[in-house]
């Protein structure tokens, strides 16, 4: 059994959890968690999750099972993850289309895959293997990247679609990542969005990013969502329809009221673009 | 080939100095050096938070040097859990600091990393029964016993650090999810170790540990044992008894 997830969600983060869980603002329709932060962990994190589940449906988004890694999955971890996810009654789980480690070591960051046939084959095989192991629908997320991986920036969209088609998978479309990549590699992010088969999109992410002095944009999740990303979200929602949208904020976390202002802006865009979805 | 790319990324991110050959293989030298910074900064941050007092005690440069040496030697953390990264680093660094830093630094780092592990430790088990002397005990998951040469749970002497003062501590996670130290005498520490192992009943462990300490189980001992058990239960260290 799964719980319905729609509208605007927020990531459950340690630094904002106390105020969020006390106030339980009604404009937030659901919460997203990273399973790695809760698996085999008691204390405050266990308490946060238990309290959150009293008021919100949960969606999970993994950090460590990067689909493009070249080493075998840890079967024990996948079993623990599958058990954890089933207990949460989630509609789907998502992981990044990237490379997260090598030679038995984890990068703890999302490193880019080259947009090659080999990488698409590896990522597709791993996605299917992981989906079978956890027994829950698995969506991939397009990643941000800073070093060129193909002949042009839009090659990434073809790469993402290739993996989607090979695996019949769902997509968590990160609108901020598309925007960041568009600025870093000089393409129109709307052309990227146009290449995506919208029937596969089950969820969207939006966030802010950091602009370095050399103009390279880094996907920090540590800044307010910029107007250009709001505009790209509007463009995307008009194509996808009312799929759930997550506001990601992982660093430089401001007072909750500042985040709620961004949530309100997202609801405005959501309603305008889709014609549905009042805040609960 | 993707495996070659992955290993080049690993060397660029964790090597003492990224090689020009790897950067050329990956392409876009400047952008890959951004990745090196991003990867290392994230790990630096969690390590620095977990070992904040140690970092302050030995200084930024010495701490930085130990972290860099660990990156170069281990080529990245084995754990997928960011919260376990400081423990992997401490396992490498504490023996180094035993040789290179003031004699109390290793105790301080050991205390800090134990507190971090207690705070972020696993879920507590659910005991099948109430505590009973004829059952194996069930303890909270996040409990550690530390035998220290220096009282590093206290504030240091300004500009001096710590004088030797052998100290045994139990570190446990309290109801507010904080890691809290409680002093133990040697017999209580051995009892707690026995209860953590949970391979004998409480009565068996009491008899064995008391004998090892040449202590008679008389009225005074029983009274102190009763107080210890009550205190452990009230603190959430001792949760109950196991099924037979």
Short mmCIF file of C-alpha atoms in Angstrom, two decimals:
data_model
loop_
_atom_site.label_atom_id
_atom_site.label_comp_id
_atom_site.label_asym_id
_atom_site.label_seq_id
_atom_site.Cartn_x
_atom_site.Cartn_y
_atom_site.Cartn_z
CA UNK A 1 0.00 0.00 0.00
CA UNK A 2 1.31 3.49 -0.84
CA UNK A 3 0.28 6.96 0.20
CA UNK A 4 -0.66 9.57 -2.42
CA UNK A 5 1.93 12.25 -3.03
CA UNK A 6 1.04 15.46 -4.87
CA UNK A 7 1.80 19.17 -4.80
CA UNK A 8 4.83 20.80 -3.20
CA UNK A 9 7.16 18.92 -0.85
CA UNK A 10 10.20 19.76 1.21
CA UNK A 11 13.29 17.78 2.18
CA UNK A 12 13.36 16.71 5.83
CA UNK A 13 16.70 18.02 7.09
CA UNK A 14 18.15 17.93 10.59
CA UNK A 15 18.72 21.69 10.77
CA UNK A 16 15.11 22.61 10.10
CA UNK A 17 13.35 19.56 11.53
CA UNK A 18 12.56 20.93 14.99
CA UNK A 19 10.61 23.94 13.74
CA UNK A 20 9.09 22.07 10.81
CA UNK A 21 7.80 19.22 12.97
CA UNK A 22 6.41 21.59 15.61
CA UNK A 23 4.60 23.87 13.17
CA UNK A 24 3.63 21.24 10.55
CA UNK A 25 2.85 23.93 7.94
CA UNK A 26 -0.09 22.96 5.75
CA UNK A 27 1.48 24.35 2.58
CA UNK A 28 3.95 21.47 2.61
CA UNK A 29 2.17 18.46 1.13
CA UNK A 30 4.84 15.79 1.60
CA UNK A 31 8.43 15.28 2.70
CA UNK A 32 11.43 13.73 1.01
CA UNK A 33 14.15 11.86 2.90
CA UNK A 34 17.48 10.28 2.04
CA UNK A 35 17.34 6.65 3.29
CA UNK A 36 21.06 6.65 4.03
CA UNK A 37 20.40 9.17 6.80
CA UNK A 38 17.95 6.85 8.57
CA UNK A 39 18.97 3.26 7.88
CA UNK A 40 20.41 1.53 10.96
CA UNK A 41 20.28 4.80 12.90
CA UNK A 42 18.42 5.63 16.10
CA UNK A 43 18.35 8.81 18.11
CA UNK A 44 17.11 12.08 16.70
CA UNK A 45 16.87 10.84 13.11
CA UNK A 46 14.54 8.01 14.09
CA UNK A 47 12.43 10.45 16.09
CA UNK A 48 12.33 12.93 13.19
CA UNK A 49 11.08 10.30 10.78
CA UNK A 50 8.44 8.98 13.17
CA UNK A 51 7.09 12.48 13.80
CA UNK A 52 7.18 13.37 10.10
CA UNK A 53 5.18 10.30 9.16
CA UNK A 54 2.37 11.35 11.49
CA UNK A 55 1.67 14.40 9.32
CA UNK A 56 3.04 13.77 5.85
CA UNK A 57 3.50 11.13 3.18
CA UNK A 58 7.16 10.39 2.48
CA UNK A 59 9.16 10.03 -0.72
CA UNK A 60 12.69 8.64 -0.66
CA UNK A 61 15.70 9.76 -2.68
CA UNK A 62 18.94 7.80 -2.44
CA UNK A 63 22.43 9.25 -2.32
CA UNK A 64 24.79 6.30 -2.49
CA UNK A 65 23.51 3.76 -5.03
CA UNK A 66 24.60 5.75 -8.04
CA UNK A 67 23.31 3.98 -11.10
CA UNK A 68 26.45 4.42 -13.19
CA UNK A 69 28.95 2.97 -10.76
CA UNK A 70 30.97 0.11 -12.15
CA UNK A 71 31.06 -2.17 -9.13
CA UNK A 72 28.46 -4.69 -7.99
CA UNK A 73 25.73 -3.60 -5.61
CA UNK A 74 25.99 -4.55 -1.96
CA UNK A 75 23.20 -7.16 -1.81
CA UNK A 76 22.84 -6.80 1.96
CA UNK A 77 22.38 -3.04 1.63
CA UNK A 78 19.75 -3.44 -1.09
CA UNK A 79 17.84 -5.89 1.10
CA UNK A 80 17.91 -3.49 4.06
CA UNK A 81 16.91 -0.62 1.80
CA UNK A 82 14.01 -2.56 0.31
CA UNK A 83 12.67 -3.44 3.76
CA UNK A 84 13.00 0.17 4.90
CA UNK A 85 11.25 1.53 1.79
CA UNK A 86 8.32 -0.89 1.97
CA UNK A 87 7.64 0.15 5.55
CA UNK A 88 7.41 3.79 4.43
CA UNK A 89 4.58 3.09 1.93
CA UNK A 90 6.31 5.13 -0.76
CA UNK A 91 5.06 5.22 -4.37
CA UNK A 92 8.60 5.14 -5.81
CA UNK A 93 12.24 5.50 -4.87
CA UNK A 94 14.82 7.46 -6.85
CA UNK A 95 18.59 7.35 -7.40
CA UNK A 96 21.02 9.48 -9.40
CA UNK A 97 22.24 8.73 -12.90
CA UNK A 98 25.87 9.30 -12.01
CA UNK A 99 29.01 7.65 -10.69
CA UNK A 100 29.39 7.51 -6.91
CA UNK A 101 32.53 5.53 -6.26
CA UNK A 102 35.35 3.36 -7.50
CA UNK A 103 37.50 0.51 -6.28
CA UNK A 104 35.42 -0.11 -3.16
CA UNK A 105 35.41 3.54 -2.11
CA UNK A 106 32.59 6.11 -2.05
CA UNK A 107 33.02 9.67 -3.33
CA UNK A 108 30.08 10.98 -1.27
CA UNK A 109 29.35 13.21 -4.21
CA UNK A 110 27.71 12.77 -7.60
CA UNK A 111 30.36 12.47 -10.29
CA UNK A 112 29.36 12.55 -13.94
CA UNK A 113 29.06 9.67 -16.34
CA UNK A 114 30.36 10.04 -19.88
CA UNK A 115 27.42 10.04 -22.30
CA UNK A 116 28.49 6.80 -23.95
CA UNK A 117 26.89 3.54 -24.98
CA UNK A 118 28.97 1.73 -22.38
CA UNK A 119 27.78 3.99 -19.54
CA UNK A 120 24.15 3.74 -20.68
CA UNK A 121 24.39 -0.06 -20.72
CA UNK A 122 25.95 -0.22 -17.25
CA UNK A 123 23.46 2.23 -15.74
CA UNK A 124 20.52 0.41 -17.33
CA UNK A 125 21.63 -2.97 -16.06
CA UNK A 126 22.15 -1.58 -12.56
CA UNK A 127 18.82 0.20 -12.52
CA UNK A 128 16.98 -3.00 -13.40
CA UNK A 129 19.00 -4.97 -10.85
CA UNK A 130 18.28 -2.46 -8.10
CA UNK A 131 14.59 -2.17 -8.98
CA UNK A 132 14.24 -5.95 -8.82
CA UNK A 133 16.09 -6.09 -5.51
CA UNK A 134 14.09 -3.43 -3.68
CA UNK A 135 10.75 -4.47 -5.18
CA UNK A 136 9.57 -0.87 -5.57
CA UNK A 137 9.31 1.36 -8.67
CA UNK A 138 12.65 3.10 -9.21
CA UNK A 139 13.09 6.49 -10.86
CA UNK A 140 16.41 7.86 -12.03
CA UNK A 141 17.37 11.49 -11.55
CA UNK A 142 19.34 13.55 -14.06
CA UNK A 143 22.44 14.94 -12.36
CA UNK A 144 24.22 18.27 -12.55
CA UNK A 145 27.78 18.12 -13.85
CA UNK A 146 30.64 20.52 -14.36
CA UNK A 147 33.08 18.79 -16.72
CA UNK A 148 32.03 18.10 -20.32
CA UNK A 149 30.89 14.51 -20.89
CA UNK A 150 29.68 14.52 -24.48
CA UNK A 151 29.83 16.39 -27.76
CA UNK A 152 27.44 19.07 -26.44
CA UNK A 153 25.28 19.78 -23.43
CA UNK A 154 22.10 18.42 -24.97
CA UNK A 155 23.77 15.02 -25.41
CA UNK A 156 22.95 14.48 -21.75
CA UNK A 157 19.22 14.52 -22.54
CA UNK A 158 19.74 11.82 -25.18
CA UNK A 159 21.74 9.81 -22.65
CA UNK A 160 18.99 10.09 -20.02
CA UNK A 161 16.31 9.10 -22.53
CA UNK A 162 18.41 6.14 -23.68
CA UNK A 163 18.55 4.75 -20.13
CA UNK A 164 14.84 5.43 -19.60
CA UNK A 165 13.91 3.58 -22.76
CA UNK A 166 16.21 0.63 -22.08
CA UNK A 167 14.80 0.14 -18.59
CA UNK A 168 11.22 1.37 -18.96
CA UNK A 169 11.99 3.48 -15.90
CA UNK A 170 10.48 6.62 -14.43
CA UNK A 171 12.27 9.95 -14.22
CA UNK A 172 12.79 12.34 -11.35
CA UNK A 173 13.50 15.42 -13.44
CA UNK A 174 15.69 17.92 -11.61
CA UNK A 175 14.83 21.26 -13.18
CA UNK A 176 17.64 23.09 -11.41
CA UNK A 177 20.17 20.55 -12.69
CA UNK A 178 18.94 21.10 -16.25
CA UNK A 179 19.27 24.86 -15.76
CA UNK A 180 22.75 24.61 -14.18
CA UNK A 181 23.96 22.33 -16.96
CA UNK A 182 22.45 24.65 -19.55
CA UNK A 183 24.36 27.63 -18.18
CA UNK A 184 27.59 25.67 -17.70
CA UNK A 185 27.48 24.15 -21.19
CA UNK A 186 25.70 26.85 -23.11
CA UNK A 187 22.44 25.28 -24.22
CA UNK A 188 18.80 26.29 -23.90
CA UNK A 189 17.40 24.24 -21.01
CA UNK A 190 13.94 24.29 -22.61
CA UNK A 191 15.38 22.28 -25.53
CA UNK A 192 16.53 19.69 -22.98
CA UNK A 193 13.06 19.58 -21.42
CA UNK A 194 11.55 19.17 -24.91
CA UNK A 195 13.59 16.00 -25.44
CA UNK A 196 12.26 14.29 -22.31
CA UNK A 197 9.32 11.86 -22.67
CA UNK A 198 6.99 13.53 -20.21
CA UNK A 199 4.95 10.40 -19.53
CA UNK A 200 7.97 9.06 -17.67
CA UNK A 201 8.29 12.02 -15.28
CA UNK A 202 6.96 11.20 -11.82
CA UNK A 203 8.55 13.98 -9.78
CA UNK A 204 10.42 17.26 -10.12
CA UNK A 205 13.20 18.84 -8.07
CA UNK A 206 13.93 22.55 -7.82
CA UNK A 207 16.71 24.24 -5.88
CA UNK A 208 19.07 27.15 -5.82
CA UNK A 209 22.69 26.98 -6.86
CA UNK A 210 25.98 28.81 -6.30
CA UNK A 211 27.61 30.93 -8.99
CA UNK A 212 31.39 31.02 -8.70
CA UNK A 213 33.52 34.00 -9.65
CA UNK A 214 34.39 32.24 -12.91
CA UNK A 215 30.63 31.92 -13.62
CA UNK A 216 30.60 28.13 -13.20
CA UNK A 217 27.35 27.18 -11.47
CA UNK A 218 27.52 24.60 -8.70
CA UNK A 219 24.44 22.67 -7.60
CA UNK A 220 24.81 23.39 -3.88
CA UNK A 221 21.16 23.40 -2.76
CA UNK A 222 22.34 26.26 -0.61
CA UNK A 223 20.71 29.32 -2.19
CA UNK A 224 17.15 30.49 -2.85
CA UNK A 225 15.58 29.26 -6.08
CA UNK A 226 16.40 31.87 -8.77
CA UNK A 227 13.74 33.31 -11.05
CA UNK A 228 15.16 31.50 -14.09
CA UNK A 229 14.62 28.13 -12.39
CA UNK A 230 11.07 29.11 -11.42
CA UNK A 231 10.46 29.95 -15.08
CA UNK A 232 11.87 26.63 -16.22
CA UNK A 233 9.70 24.86 -13.66
CA UNK A 234 6.63 26.60 -15.08
CA UNK A 235 7.67 25.53 -18.59
CA UNK A 236 8.19 21.94 -17.41
CA UNK A 237 4.97 21.64 -15.38
CA UNK A 238 2.95 22.75 -18.41
CA UNK A 239 4.29 19.63 -20.14
CA UNK A 240 4.25 17.12 -17.30
CA UNK A 241 1.02 18.09 -15.61
CA UNK A 242 0.65 17.98 -11.82
CA UNK A 243 3.56 15.80 -10.70
CA UNK A 244 4.93 16.42 -7.19
CA UNK A 245 7.60 19.11 -6.88
CA UNK A 246 10.32 19.11 -4.21
CA UNK A 247 12.07 22.22 -2.93
CA UNK A 248 15.61 21.02 -2.16
CA UNK A 249 17.55 22.94 0.47
CA UNK A 250 20.48 21.15 2.06
CA UNK A 251 22.96 23.90 2.92
CA UNK A 252 22.80 27.43 4.32
CA UNK A 253 19.37 26.49 5.58
CA UNK A 254 17.42 29.69 6.35
CA UNK A 255 14.60 30.21 8.86
CA UNK A 256 11.57 28.07 7.99
CA UNK A 257 9.48 31.10 7.03
CA UNK A 258 11.92 31.89 4.22
CA UNK A 259 11.54 28.37 2.86
CA UNK A 260 7.76 28.61 3.20
CA UNK A 261 7.82 31.74 1.06
CA UNK A 262 9.55 29.71 -1.63
CA UNK A 263 7.00 26.93 -1.15
CA UNK A 264 4.21 29.48 -1.64
CA UNK A 265 5.84 30.68 -4.85
CA UNK A 266 6.06 27.07 -6.04
CA UNK A 267 2.34 26.56 -5.31
CA UNK A 268 1.54 29.65 -7.36
CA UNK A 269 3.51 28.29 -10.30
CA UNK A 270 2.09 24.79 -9.81
CA UNK A 271 -1.52 25.98 -9.88
CA UNK A 272 -0.94 28.34 -12.79
CA UNK A 273 0.87 25.74 -14.89
CA UNK A 274 -1.28 22.70 -14.16
CA UNK A 275 -4.65 24.17 -13.26
CA UNK A 276 -4.87 21.90 -10.23
CA UNK A 277 -3.46 21.55 -6.78
CA UNK A 278 -4.51 23.73 -3.93
CA UNK A 279 -2.29 23.56 -0.89
CA UNK A 280 -3.83 21.13 1.61
CA UNK B 1 36.35 2.53 -20.64
CA UNK B 2 34.18 3.53 -17.69
CA UNK B 3 36.20 1.60 -15.04
CA UNK B 4 39.35 3.46 -16.10
CA UNK B 5 37.48 6.75 -15.91
CA UNK B 6 36.17 5.89 -12.45
CA UNK B 7 39.63 5.09 -11.13
CA UNK B 8 41.03 8.28 -12.65
CA UNK B 9 38.26 10.23 -10.88
CA UNK B 10 39.18 8.50 -7.64
CA UNK B 11 42.86 9.42 -8.01
CA UNK B 12 42.01 13.01 -8.91
CA UNK B 13 39.74 13.38 -5.89
CA UNK B 14 41.84 11.62 -3.26
CA UNK B 15 45.42 11.59 -4.49
CA UNK B 16 48.02 13.77 -2.77
CA UNK B 17 48.31 15.64 -6.05
CA UNK B 18 46.11 14.96 -9.07
CA UNK B 19 48.22 13.72 -11.94
CA UNK B 20 48.23 15.54 -15.24
CA UNK B 21 47.72 12.20 -16.99
CA UNK B 22 44.45 11.59 -15.10
CA UNK B 23 43.26 15.12 -15.70
CA UNK B 24 44.01 14.75 -19.40
CA UNK B 25 42.16 11.43 -19.54
CA UNK B 26 39.08 12.98 -17.92
CA UNK B 27 39.35 16.24 -19.87
CA UNK B 28 38.74 19.80 -18.69
CA UNK B 29 41.48 20.12 -16.06
CA UNK B 30 39.96 23.10 -14.24
CA UNK B 31 36.53 21.53 -13.95
CA UNK B 32 37.90 18.28 -12.53
CA UNK B 33 39.80 20.22 -9.92
CA UNK B 34 36.40 21.62 -8.88
CA UNK B 35 35.26 18.05 -8.27
CA UNK B 36 38.36 17.41 -6.19
CA UNK B 37 37.43 20.36 -3.98
CA UNK B 38 33.75 19.41 -3.75
CA UNK B 39 34.46 15.81 -2.75
CA UNK B 40 37.12 16.72 -0.20
CA UNK B 41 35.18 19.66 1.27
CA UNK B 42 32.14 17.51 2.04
CA UNK B 43 34.25 14.91 3.81
CA UNK B 44 36.40 17.55 5.54
CA UNK B 45 33.27 19.12 6.94
CA UNK B 46 31.82 16.02 8.58
CA UNK B 47 35.24 14.97 9.93
CA UNK B 48 35.80 18.45 11.34
CA UNK B 49 32.41 18.48 13.07
CA UNK B 50 32.91 15.03 14.61
CA UNK B 51 36.42 15.84 15.87
CA UNK B 52 36.03 19.55 16.55
CA UNK B 53 37.88 19.61 19.89
CA UNK B 54 40.73 17.50 18.55
CA UNK B 55 41.05 19.77 15.54
CA UNK B 56 41.20 22.78 17.81
CA UNK B 57 43.73 21.10 20.11
CA UNK B 58 46.28 20.08 17.48
CA UNK B 59 45.72 23.03 15.16
CA UNK B 60 44.32 23.45 11.69
CA UNK B 61 47.52 22.54 9.82
CA UNK B 62 48.25 19.31 11.66
CA UNK B 63 44.63 18.22 11.36
CA UNK B 64 44.60 19.11 7.65
CA UNK B 65 47.77 17.13 7.14
CA UNK B 66 46.30 14.03 8.78
CA UNK B 67 43.14 14.20 6.68
CA UNK B 68 45.12 14.66 3.47
CA UNK B 69 47.37 11.74 4.37
CA UNK B 70 44.30 9.59 4.99
CA UNK B 71 42.77 10.53 1.64
CA UNK B 72 45.99 9.69 -0.19
CA UNK B 73 46.48 6.41 1.61
CA UNK B 74 42.92 5.07 1.67
CA UNK B 75 41.73 6.59 -1.65
CA UNK B 76 38.37 7.46 -0.10
CA UNK B 77 35.96 6.13 2.52
CA UNK B 78 34.74 2.54 2.41
CA UNK B 79 31.42 3.44 4.01
CA UNK B 80 28.39 4.65 2.06
CA UNK B 81 27.18 6.46 5.17
CA UNK B 82 28.59 9.96 5.57
CA UNK B 83 28.15 9.70 9.34
CA UNK B 84 30.64 6.81 9.49
CA UNK B 85 33.37 8.67 7.58
CA UNK B 86 34.83 10.30 10.75
CA UNK B 87 35.21 6.85 12.33
CA UNK B 88 37.21 5.58 9.35
CA UNK B 89 39.43 8.63 9.55
CA UNK B 90 39.88 8.32 13.32
CA UNK B 91 40.93 4.68 12.97
CA UNK B 92 43.78 5.90 10.79
CA UNK B 93 44.60 9.13 12.64
CA UNK B 94 44.56 8.16 16.32
CA UNK B 95 47.60 5.84 16.08
CA UNK B 96 49.39 8.63 14.20
CA UNK B 97 48.53 11.19 16.85
CA UNK B 98 49.72 8.79 19.58
CA UNK B 99 53.18 9.17 18.08
CA UNK B 100 53.14 12.79 17.01
CA UNK B 101 50.94 14.83 19.36
CA UNK B 102 50.65 15.52 23.10
CA UNK B 103 49.95 12.28 25.01
CA UNK B 104 46.32 13.19 25.76
CA UNK B 105 45.33 13.94 22.13
CA UNK B 106 44.67 10.31 21.26
CA UNK B 107 42.35 10.02 24.28
CA UNK B 108 40.55 13.21 23.26
CA UNK B 109 40.06 11.99 19.70
CA UNK B 110 38.93 8.60 20.94
CA UNK B 111 36.44 10.22 23.28
CA UNK B 112 35.09 12.51 20.56
CA UNK B 113 34.68 9.79 17.98
CA UNK B 114 33.02 7.52 20.54
CA UNK B 115 30.57 10.29 21.42
CA UNK B 116 29.87 10.81 17.70
CA UNK B 117 29.24 7.09 17.21
CA UNK B 118 26.95 6.94 20.25
CA UNK B 119 24.97 9.93 19.06
CA UNK B 120 24.54 8.46 15.57
CA UNK B 121 24.31 4.84 16.67
CA UNK B 122 21.72 2.28 15.64
CA UNK B 123 18.17 1.80 16.83
CA UNK B 124 17.77 0.35 20.31
CA UNK B 125 16.57 -3.25 20.54
CA UNK B 126 13.23 -4.08 22.11
CA UNK B 127 13.74 -6.38 25.10
CA UNK B 128 11.51 -9.43 25.44
CA UNK B 129 11.29 -9.11 29.23
CA UNK B 130 11.91 -6.80 32.12
CA UNK B 131 15.39 -6.86 33.59
CA UNK B 132 16.02 -10.02 35.65
CA UNK B 133 19.14 -11.55 37.15
CA UNK B 134 18.37 -14.94 35.62
CA UNK B 135 18.18 -13.56 32.07
CA UNK B 136 20.76 -12.19 29.67
CA UNK B 137 20.60 -8.39 29.75
CA UNK B 138 19.47 -6.22 26.83
CA UNK B 139 21.34 -2.91 26.55
CA UNK B 140 20.78 0.18 24.41
CA UNK B 141 22.56 -0.09 21.07
CA UNK B 142 24.51 3.13 21.57
CA UNK B 143 26.62 2.39 24.66
CA UNK B 144 30.41 2.40 24.88
CA UNK B 145 32.92 1.88 27.71
CA UNK B 146 36.07 4.02 27.47
CA UNK B 147 39.21 3.51 29.57
CA UNK B 148 41.18 6.75 29.36
CA UNK B 149 44.51 7.89 30.76
CA UNK B 150 43.39 11.53 30.76
CA UNK B 151 40.04 13.06 31.83
CA UNK B 152 39.29 14.45 28.39
CA UNK B 153 35.55 14.60 29.01
CA UNK B 154 36.35 17.70 31.06
CA UNK B 155 37.54 21.07 29.78
CA UNK B 156 41.35 21.22 29.33
CA UNK B 157 43.72 23.18 31.53
CA UNK B 158 44.32 26.43 29.61
CA UNK B 159 47.50 26.24 27.51
CA UNK B 160 48.39 22.89 29.06
CA UNK B 161 45.86 20.25 28.06
CA UNK B 162 45.36 17.49 30.63
CA UNK B 163 47.28 15.94 33.51
CA UNK B 164 47.18 12.15 33.73
CA UNK B 165 44.17 10.87 35.70
CA UNK B 166 42.98 7.40 34.67
CA UNK B 167 39.25 7.57 34.02
CA UNK B 168 36.66 4.99 32.99
CA UNK B 169 33.55 6.30 31.27
CA UNK B 170 30.32 4.89 29.99
CA UNK B 171 29.08 6.90 27.00
CA UNK B 172 25.40 6.54 26.26
CA UNK B 173 22.67 8.32 24.26
CA UNK B 174 20.24 10.12 26.54
CA UNK B 175 16.55 10.92 25.98
CA UNK B 176 17.53 14.13 24.14
CA UNK B 177 19.71 12.07 21.77
CA UNK B 178 22.95 13.51 23.15
CA UNK B 179 26.02 11.42 24.01
CA UNK B 180 26.48 11.65 27.78
CA UNK B 181 29.45 10.39 29.86
CA UNK B 182 29.00 8.63 33.20
CA UNK B 183 32.00 7.69 35.34
CA UNK B 184 32.46 4.02 36.25
CA UNK B 185 34.73 2.16 38.67
CA UNK B 186 36.72 -0.75 37.21
CA UNK B 187 34.30 -3.41 38.42
CA UNK B 188 31.25 -1.59 37.07
CA UNK B 189 33.05 -1.12 33.72
CA UNK B 190 33.78 -4.84 33.49
CA UNK B 191 30.16 -5.61 34.36
CA UNK B 192 28.94 -3.28 31.67
CA UNK B 193 31.31 -4.87 29.17
CA UNK B 194 29.91 -8.27 30.12
CA UNK B 195 26.35 -7.03 29.72
CA UNK B 196 27.14 -5.53 26.33
CA UNK B 197 28.47 -8.91 25.22
CA UNK B 198 25.19 -10.47 26.49
CA UNK B 199 26.45 -14.02 26.36
CA UNK B 200 25.66 -14.91 29.98
CA UNK B 201 22.90 -14.11 32.47
CA UNK B 202 23.24 -11.11 34.74
CA UNK B 203 23.77 -13.42 37.74
CA UNK B 204 26.51 -15.34 35.92
CA UNK B 205 28.28 -12.16 34.86
CA UNK B 206 28.08 -10.66 38.36
CA UNK B 207 29.61 -13.77 39.90
CA UNK B 208 32.38 -13.96 37.30
CA UNK B 209 33.29 -10.26 37.40
CA UNK B 210 33.16 -10.06 41.20
CA UNK B 211 35.47 -13.06 41.42
CA UNK B 212 37.86 -11.51 38.92
CA UNK B 213 38.02 -8.41 41.15
CA UNK B 214 38.34 -10.54 44.32
CA UNK B 215 35.17 -8.95 45.64
CA UNK B 216 32.77 -10.76 47.95
CA UNK B 217 29.10 -10.65 47.00
CA UNK B 218 27.92 -9.48 50.38
CA UNK B 219 25.20 -7.04 51.47
CA UNK B 220 27.29 -3.96 50.63
CA UNK B 221 28.07 -5.26 47.14
CA UNK B 222 24.42 -6.16 46.52
CA UNK B 223 23.31 -2.70 47.59
CA UNK B 224 25.80 -1.02 45.23
CA UNK B 225 24.88 -3.38 42.41
CA UNK B 226 21.22 -2.58 42.93
CA UNK B 227 21.97 1.15 42.73
CA UNK B 228 24.02 0.65 39.55
CA UNK B 229 21.28 -1.37 37.87
CA UNK B 230 18.64 1.19 38.85
CA UNK B 231 20.80 4.02 37.52
CA UNK B 232 21.48 2.21 34.23
CA UNK B 233 17.75 1.55 33.78
CA UNK B 234 16.86 5.18 34.54
CA UNK B 235 19.45 6.44 32.06
CA UNK B 236 18.19 4.11 29.32
CA UNK B 237 21.44 2.15 29.24
CA UNK B 238 19.88 -1.08 30.48
CA UNK B 239 16.64 -1.82 28.67
CA UNK B 240 15.53 -5.19 30.03
CA UNK B 241 16.09 -8.90 29.72
CA UNK B 242 16.35 -11.23 26.76
CA UNK B 243 14.17 -14.22 26.02
CA UNK B 244 15.58 -17.39 27.50
#
